[in-house]
PDB file of C-alpha atoms in Angstrom:
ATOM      1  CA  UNK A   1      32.308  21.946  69.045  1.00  0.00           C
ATOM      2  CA  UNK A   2      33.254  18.323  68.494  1.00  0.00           C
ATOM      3  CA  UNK A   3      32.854  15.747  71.191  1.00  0.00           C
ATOM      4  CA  UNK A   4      33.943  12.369  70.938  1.00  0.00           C
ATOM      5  CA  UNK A   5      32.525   9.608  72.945  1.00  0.00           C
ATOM      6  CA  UNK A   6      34.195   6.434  73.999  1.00  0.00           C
ATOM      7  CA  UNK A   7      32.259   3.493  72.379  1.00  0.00           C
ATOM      8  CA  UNK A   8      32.410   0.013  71.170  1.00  0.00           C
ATOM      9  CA  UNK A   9      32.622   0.401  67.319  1.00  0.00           C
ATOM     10  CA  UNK A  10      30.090  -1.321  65.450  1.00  0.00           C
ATOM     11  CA  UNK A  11      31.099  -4.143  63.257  1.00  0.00           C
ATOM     12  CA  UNK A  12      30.938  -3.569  59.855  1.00  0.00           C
ATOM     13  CA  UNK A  13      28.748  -5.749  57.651  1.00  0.00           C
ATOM     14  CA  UNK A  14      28.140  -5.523  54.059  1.00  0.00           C
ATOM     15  CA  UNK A  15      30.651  -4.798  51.857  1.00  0.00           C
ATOM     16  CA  UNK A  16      30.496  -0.549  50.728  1.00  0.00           C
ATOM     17  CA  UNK A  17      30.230  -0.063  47.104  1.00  0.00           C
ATOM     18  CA  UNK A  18      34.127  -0.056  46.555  1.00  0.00           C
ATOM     19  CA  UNK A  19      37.190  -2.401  47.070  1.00  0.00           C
ATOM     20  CA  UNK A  20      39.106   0.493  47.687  1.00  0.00           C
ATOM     21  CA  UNK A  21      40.581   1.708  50.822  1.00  0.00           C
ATOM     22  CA  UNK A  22      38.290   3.655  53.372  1.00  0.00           C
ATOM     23  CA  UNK A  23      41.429   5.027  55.649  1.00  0.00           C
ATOM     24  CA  UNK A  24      40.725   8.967  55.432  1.00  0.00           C
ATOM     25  CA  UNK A  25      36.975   9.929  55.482  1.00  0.00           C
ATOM     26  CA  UNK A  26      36.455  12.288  52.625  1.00  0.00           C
ATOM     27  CA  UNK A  27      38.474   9.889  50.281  1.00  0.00           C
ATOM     28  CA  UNK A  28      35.793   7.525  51.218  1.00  0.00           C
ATOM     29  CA  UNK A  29      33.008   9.731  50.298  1.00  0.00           C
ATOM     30  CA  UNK A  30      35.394  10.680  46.986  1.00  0.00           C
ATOM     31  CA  UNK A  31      36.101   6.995  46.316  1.00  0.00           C
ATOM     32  CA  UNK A  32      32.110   6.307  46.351  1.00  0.00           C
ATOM     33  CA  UNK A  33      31.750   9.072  43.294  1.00  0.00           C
ATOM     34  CA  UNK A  34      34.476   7.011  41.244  1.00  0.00           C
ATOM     35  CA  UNK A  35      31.619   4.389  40.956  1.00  0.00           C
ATOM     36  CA  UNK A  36      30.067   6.387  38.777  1.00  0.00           C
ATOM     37  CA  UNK A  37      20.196   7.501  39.280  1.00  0.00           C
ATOM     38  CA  UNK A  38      21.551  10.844  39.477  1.00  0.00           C
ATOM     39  CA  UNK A  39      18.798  13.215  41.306  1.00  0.00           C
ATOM     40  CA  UNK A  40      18.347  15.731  38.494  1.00  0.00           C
ATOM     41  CA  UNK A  41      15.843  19.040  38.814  1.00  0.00           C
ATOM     42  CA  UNK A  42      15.143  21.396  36.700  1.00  0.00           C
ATOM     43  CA  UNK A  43      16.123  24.785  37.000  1.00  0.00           C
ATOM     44  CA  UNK A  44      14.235  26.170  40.200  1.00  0.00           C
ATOM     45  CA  UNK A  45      11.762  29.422  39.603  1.00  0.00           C
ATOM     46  CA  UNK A  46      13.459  30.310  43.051  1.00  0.00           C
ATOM     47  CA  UNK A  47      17.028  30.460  44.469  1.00  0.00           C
ATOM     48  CA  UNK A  48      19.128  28.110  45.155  1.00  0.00           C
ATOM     49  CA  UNK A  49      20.350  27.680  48.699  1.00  0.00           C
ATOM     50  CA  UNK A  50      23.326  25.422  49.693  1.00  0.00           C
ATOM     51  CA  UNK A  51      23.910  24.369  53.237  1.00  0.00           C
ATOM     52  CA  UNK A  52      27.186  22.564  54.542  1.00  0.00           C
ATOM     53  CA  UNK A  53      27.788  20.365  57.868  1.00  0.00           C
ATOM     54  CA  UNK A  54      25.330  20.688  60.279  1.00  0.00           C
ATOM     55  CA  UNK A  55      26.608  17.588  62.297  1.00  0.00           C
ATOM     56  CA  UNK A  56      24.125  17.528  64.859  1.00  0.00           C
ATOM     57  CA  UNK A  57      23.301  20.800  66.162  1.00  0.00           C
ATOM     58  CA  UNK A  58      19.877  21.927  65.238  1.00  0.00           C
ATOM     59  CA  UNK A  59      20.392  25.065  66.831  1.00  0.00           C
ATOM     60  CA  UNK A  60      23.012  26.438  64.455  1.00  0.00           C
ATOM     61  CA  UNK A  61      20.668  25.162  61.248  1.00  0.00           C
ATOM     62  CA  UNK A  62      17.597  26.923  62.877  1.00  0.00           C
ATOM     63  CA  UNK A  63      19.741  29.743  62.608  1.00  0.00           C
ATOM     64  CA  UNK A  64      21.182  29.542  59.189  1.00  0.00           C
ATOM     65  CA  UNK A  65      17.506  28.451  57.867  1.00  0.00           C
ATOM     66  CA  UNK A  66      16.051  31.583  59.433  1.00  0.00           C
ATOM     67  CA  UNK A  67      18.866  34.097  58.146  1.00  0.00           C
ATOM     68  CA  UNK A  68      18.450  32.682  54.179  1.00  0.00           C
ATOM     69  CA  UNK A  69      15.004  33.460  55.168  1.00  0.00           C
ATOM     70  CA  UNK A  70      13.621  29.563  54.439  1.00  0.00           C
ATOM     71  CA  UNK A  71      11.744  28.787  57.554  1.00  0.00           C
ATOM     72  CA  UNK A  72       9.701  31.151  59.829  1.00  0.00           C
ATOM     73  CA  UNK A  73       9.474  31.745  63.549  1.00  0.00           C
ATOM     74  CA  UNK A  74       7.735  28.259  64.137  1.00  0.00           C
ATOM     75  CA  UNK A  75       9.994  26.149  61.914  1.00  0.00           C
ATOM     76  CA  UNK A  76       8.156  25.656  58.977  1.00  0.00           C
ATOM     77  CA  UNK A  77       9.488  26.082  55.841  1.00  0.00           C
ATOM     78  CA  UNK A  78       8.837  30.045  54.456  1.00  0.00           C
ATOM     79  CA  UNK A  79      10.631  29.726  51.453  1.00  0.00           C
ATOM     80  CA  UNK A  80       8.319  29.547  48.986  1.00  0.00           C
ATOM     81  CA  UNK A  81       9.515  28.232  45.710  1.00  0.00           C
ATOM     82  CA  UNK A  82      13.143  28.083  46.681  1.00  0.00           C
ATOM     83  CA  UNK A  83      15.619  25.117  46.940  1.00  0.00           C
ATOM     84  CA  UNK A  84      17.579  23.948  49.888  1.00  0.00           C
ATOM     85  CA  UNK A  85      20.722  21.856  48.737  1.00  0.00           C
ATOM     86  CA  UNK A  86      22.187  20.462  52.258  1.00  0.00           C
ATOM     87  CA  UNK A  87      25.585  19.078  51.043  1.00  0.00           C
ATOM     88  CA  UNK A  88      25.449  15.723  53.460  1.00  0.00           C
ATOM     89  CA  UNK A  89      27.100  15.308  57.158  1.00  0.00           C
ATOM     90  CA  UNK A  90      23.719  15.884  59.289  1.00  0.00           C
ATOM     91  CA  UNK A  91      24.773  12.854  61.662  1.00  0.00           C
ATOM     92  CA  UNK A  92      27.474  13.069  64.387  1.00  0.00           C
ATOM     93  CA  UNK A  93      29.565  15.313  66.507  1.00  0.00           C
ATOM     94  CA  UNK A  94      26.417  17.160  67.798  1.00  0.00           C
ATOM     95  CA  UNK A  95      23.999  15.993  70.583  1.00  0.00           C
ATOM     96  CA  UNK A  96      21.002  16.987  68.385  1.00  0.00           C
ATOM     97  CA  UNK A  97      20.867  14.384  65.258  1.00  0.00           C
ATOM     98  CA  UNK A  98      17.436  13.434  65.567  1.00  0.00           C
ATOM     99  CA  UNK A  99      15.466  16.348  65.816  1.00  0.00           C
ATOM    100  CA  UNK A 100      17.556  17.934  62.789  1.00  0.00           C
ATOM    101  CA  UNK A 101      17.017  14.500  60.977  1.00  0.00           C
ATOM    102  CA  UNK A 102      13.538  15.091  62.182  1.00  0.00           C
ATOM    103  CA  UNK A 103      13.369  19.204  60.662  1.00  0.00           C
ATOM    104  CA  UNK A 104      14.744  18.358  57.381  1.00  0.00           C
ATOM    105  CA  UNK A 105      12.521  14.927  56.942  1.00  0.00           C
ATOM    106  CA  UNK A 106       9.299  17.751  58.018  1.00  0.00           C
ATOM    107  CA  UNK A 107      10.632  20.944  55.901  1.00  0.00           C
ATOM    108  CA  UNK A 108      11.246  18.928  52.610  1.00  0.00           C
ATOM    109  CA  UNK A 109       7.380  18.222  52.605  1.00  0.00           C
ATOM    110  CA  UNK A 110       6.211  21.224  53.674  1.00  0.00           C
ATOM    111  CA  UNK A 111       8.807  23.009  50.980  1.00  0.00           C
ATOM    112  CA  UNK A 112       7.456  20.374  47.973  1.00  0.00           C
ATOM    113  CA  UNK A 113       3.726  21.468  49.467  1.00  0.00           C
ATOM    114  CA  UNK A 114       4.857  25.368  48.669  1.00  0.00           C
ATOM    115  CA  UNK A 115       6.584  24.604  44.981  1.00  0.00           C
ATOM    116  CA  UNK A 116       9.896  25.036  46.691  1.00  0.00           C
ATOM    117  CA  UNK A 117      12.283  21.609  47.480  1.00  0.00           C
ATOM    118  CA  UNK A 118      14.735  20.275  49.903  1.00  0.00           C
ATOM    119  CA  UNK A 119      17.414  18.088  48.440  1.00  0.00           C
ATOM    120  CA  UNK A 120      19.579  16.249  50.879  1.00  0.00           C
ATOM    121  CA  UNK A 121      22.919  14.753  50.093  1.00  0.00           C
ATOM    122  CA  UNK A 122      25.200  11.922  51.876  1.00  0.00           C
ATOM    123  CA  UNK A 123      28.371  13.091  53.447  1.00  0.00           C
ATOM    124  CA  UNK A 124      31.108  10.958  54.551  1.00  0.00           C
ATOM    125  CA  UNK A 125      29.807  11.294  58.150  1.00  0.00           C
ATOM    126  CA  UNK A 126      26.385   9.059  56.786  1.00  0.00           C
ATOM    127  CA  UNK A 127      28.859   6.651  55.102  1.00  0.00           C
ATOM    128  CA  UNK A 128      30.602   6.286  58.258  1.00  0.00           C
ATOM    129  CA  UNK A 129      27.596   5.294  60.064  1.00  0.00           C
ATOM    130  CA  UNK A 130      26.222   2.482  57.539  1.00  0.00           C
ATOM    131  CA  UNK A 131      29.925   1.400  57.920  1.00  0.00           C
ATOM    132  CA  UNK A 132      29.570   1.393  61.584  1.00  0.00           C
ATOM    133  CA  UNK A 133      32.607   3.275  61.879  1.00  0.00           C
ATOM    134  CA  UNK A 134      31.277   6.902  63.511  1.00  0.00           C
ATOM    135  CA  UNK A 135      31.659   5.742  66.845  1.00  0.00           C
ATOM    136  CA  UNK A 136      34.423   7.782  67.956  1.00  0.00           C
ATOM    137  CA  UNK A 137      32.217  10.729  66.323  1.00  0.00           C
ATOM    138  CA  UNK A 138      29.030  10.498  68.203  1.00  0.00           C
ATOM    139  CA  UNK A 139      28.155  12.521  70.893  1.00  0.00           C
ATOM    140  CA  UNK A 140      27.260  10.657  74.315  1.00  0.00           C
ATOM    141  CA  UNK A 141      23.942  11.554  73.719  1.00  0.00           C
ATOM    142  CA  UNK A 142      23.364  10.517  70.400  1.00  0.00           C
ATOM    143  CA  UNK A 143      23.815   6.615  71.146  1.00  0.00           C
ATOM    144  CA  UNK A 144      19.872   6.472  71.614  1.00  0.00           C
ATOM    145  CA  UNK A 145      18.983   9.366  69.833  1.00  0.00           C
ATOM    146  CA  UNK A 146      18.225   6.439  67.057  1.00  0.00           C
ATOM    147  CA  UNK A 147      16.979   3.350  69.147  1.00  0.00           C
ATOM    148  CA  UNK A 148      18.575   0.928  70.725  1.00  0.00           C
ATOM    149  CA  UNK A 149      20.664  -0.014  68.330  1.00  0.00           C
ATOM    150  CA  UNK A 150      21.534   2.510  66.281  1.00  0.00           C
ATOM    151  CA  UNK A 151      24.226   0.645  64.581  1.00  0.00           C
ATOM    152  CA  UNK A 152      21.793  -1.713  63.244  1.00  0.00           C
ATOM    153  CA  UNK A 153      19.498   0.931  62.130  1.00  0.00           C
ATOM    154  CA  UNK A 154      22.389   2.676  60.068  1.00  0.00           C
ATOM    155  CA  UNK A 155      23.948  -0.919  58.661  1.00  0.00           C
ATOM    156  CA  UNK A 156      23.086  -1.040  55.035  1.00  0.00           C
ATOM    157  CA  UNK A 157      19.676  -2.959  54.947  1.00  0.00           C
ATOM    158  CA  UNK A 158      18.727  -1.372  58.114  1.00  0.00           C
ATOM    159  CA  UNK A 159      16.021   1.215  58.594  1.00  0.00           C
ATOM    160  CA  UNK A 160      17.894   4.555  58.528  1.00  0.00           C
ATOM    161  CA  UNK A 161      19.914   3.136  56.514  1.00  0.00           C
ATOM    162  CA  UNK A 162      17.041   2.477  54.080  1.00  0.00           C
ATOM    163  CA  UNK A 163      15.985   6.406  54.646  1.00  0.00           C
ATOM    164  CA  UNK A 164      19.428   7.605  53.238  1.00  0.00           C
ATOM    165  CA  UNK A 165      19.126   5.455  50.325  1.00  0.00           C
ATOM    166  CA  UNK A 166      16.033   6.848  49.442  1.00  0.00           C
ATOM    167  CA  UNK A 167      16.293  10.777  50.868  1.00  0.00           C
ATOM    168  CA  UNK A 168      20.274  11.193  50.259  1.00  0.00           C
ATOM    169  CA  UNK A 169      21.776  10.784  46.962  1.00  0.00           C
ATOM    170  CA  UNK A 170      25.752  11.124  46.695  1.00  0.00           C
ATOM    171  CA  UNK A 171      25.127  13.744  43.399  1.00  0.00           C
ATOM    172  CA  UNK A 172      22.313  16.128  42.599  1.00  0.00           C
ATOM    173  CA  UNK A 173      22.225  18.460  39.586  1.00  0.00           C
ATOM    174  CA  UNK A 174      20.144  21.098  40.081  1.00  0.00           C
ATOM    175  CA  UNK A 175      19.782  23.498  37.263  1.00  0.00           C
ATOM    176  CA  UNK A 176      23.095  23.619  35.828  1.00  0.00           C
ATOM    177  CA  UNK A 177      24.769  23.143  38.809  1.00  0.00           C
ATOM    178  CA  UNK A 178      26.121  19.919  39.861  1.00  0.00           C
ATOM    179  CA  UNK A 179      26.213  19.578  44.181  1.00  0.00           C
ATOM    180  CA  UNK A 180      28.363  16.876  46.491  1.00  0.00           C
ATOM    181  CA  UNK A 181      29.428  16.557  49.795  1.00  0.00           C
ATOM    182  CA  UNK A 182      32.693  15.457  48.210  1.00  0.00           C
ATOM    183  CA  UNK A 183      34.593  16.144  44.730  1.00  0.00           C
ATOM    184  CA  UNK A 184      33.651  14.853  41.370  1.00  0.00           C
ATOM    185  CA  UNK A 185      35.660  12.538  39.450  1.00  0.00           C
ATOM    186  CA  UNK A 186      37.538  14.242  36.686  1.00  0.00           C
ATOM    187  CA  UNK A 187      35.044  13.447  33.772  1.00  0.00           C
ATOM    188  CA  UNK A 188      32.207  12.836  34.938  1.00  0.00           C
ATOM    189  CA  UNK A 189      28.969  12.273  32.953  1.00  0.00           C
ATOM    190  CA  UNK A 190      25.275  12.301  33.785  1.00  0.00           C
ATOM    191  CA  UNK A 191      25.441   8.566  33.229  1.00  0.00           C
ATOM    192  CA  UNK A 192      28.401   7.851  35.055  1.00  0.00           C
ATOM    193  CA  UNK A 193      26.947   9.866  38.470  1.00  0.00           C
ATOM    194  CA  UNK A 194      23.448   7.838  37.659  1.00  0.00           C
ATOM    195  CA  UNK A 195      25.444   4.853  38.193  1.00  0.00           C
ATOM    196  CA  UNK A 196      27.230   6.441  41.355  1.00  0.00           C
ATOM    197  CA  UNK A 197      23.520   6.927  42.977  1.00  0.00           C
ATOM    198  CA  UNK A 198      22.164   3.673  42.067  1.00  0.00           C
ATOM    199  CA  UNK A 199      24.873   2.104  43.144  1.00  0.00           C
ATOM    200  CA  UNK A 200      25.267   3.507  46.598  1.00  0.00           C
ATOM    201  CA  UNK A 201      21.516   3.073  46.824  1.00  0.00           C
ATOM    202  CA  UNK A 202      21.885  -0.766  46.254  1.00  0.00           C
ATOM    203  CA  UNK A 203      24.758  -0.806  48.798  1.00  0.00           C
ATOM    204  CA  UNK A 204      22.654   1.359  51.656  1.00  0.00           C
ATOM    205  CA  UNK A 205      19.902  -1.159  51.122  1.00  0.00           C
ATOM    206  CA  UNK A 206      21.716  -4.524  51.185  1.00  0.00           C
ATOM    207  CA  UNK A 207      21.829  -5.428  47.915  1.00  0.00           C
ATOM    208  CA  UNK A 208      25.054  -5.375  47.351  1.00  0.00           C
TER     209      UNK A 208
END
């Protein structure tokens, strides 16, 4: 269930890859892909497994992991050469960000270790954060989950934020099929979503 937390909403610093408005969330995330290094795999020897919002609640991934049959009884990852696609929104709403953060971050090694992958895109919700603009969406117990500052760690240049930039690309084509936590802009090209990635990249780091 969503819980929203009273607290002061970080300042936003930077400016986001776009001059465009950032009123509704998943225009945000939609404006982003109008940018347009796209993360491109080859077709997998395995299947392909695509996992929405998880928003903080480690529990209900646990669950959906175990039912597609991709990590055992301990955790680890038991899919052998399939993929995971999560489609982006890991952070907020849920009081358990970290140690999801912390499963994915663990079961995309152990998958690469077994021939299989774990691909992890950005969703609006991780766009909110570098913006420092998830306050409102954060449970009470997720303030510290990330430090003591977890605005800082998000803000583009910052630590986590430096984690998404590297981990969580806006676009991955995998096989012929082209994943994103949002749509894709009506003609769309390889090169134009390579540009998307880089782009956001540069931004998430404080390049840009």
């Amino acid at each position: 269930a969503s819980t929203r937390a009273a607290a002061p909403v970080c300042r936003r610093r930077g400016r986001a890859p776009t001059n465009e408005s950032y009123a509704e969330q998943h225009s945000m995330l939609a404006l982003l892909t109008t940018l347009a290094l796209v993360l491109v795999a080859p077709a997998p020897p395995g299947r392909v497994v695509a996992l929405g919002d998880l928003h903080g609640d480690a529990a209900v991934a646990v669950t959906a992991l175990t039912a597609a049959g991709l990590i055992d009884a301990d955790l680890h990852w038991s899919g052998g050469d399939a993929t995971l696609v999560q489609l982006g929104d890991v952070l907020d709403r849920g009081g358990e960000e970290f140690a999801l953060w912390g499963l994915l971050e663990r079961l995309r090694l152990e998958a690469r270790s077994a021939g299989g992958r774990v691909v992890t895109l950005l969703g609006n919700h991780e766009v909110l954060n570098a913006l420092g603009k998830a306050a409102t969406y954060v449970h009470p117990a997720g303030h510290a989950q990330f430090g003591d500052d977890r605005c800082a760690a998000f803000r583009p240049g910052g630590a986590l934020a430096a984690r998404l930039a590297d981990d969580f690309p806006v676009v991955a084509v995998v096989g012929d099929s082209v994943f994103a936590h949002a749509s894709l802009p009506r003609g769309a090209t390889l090169g134009s979503l390579a540009r998307l990635n880089a782009e956001t990249r540069a931004w998430l780091l404080g390049e840009r």
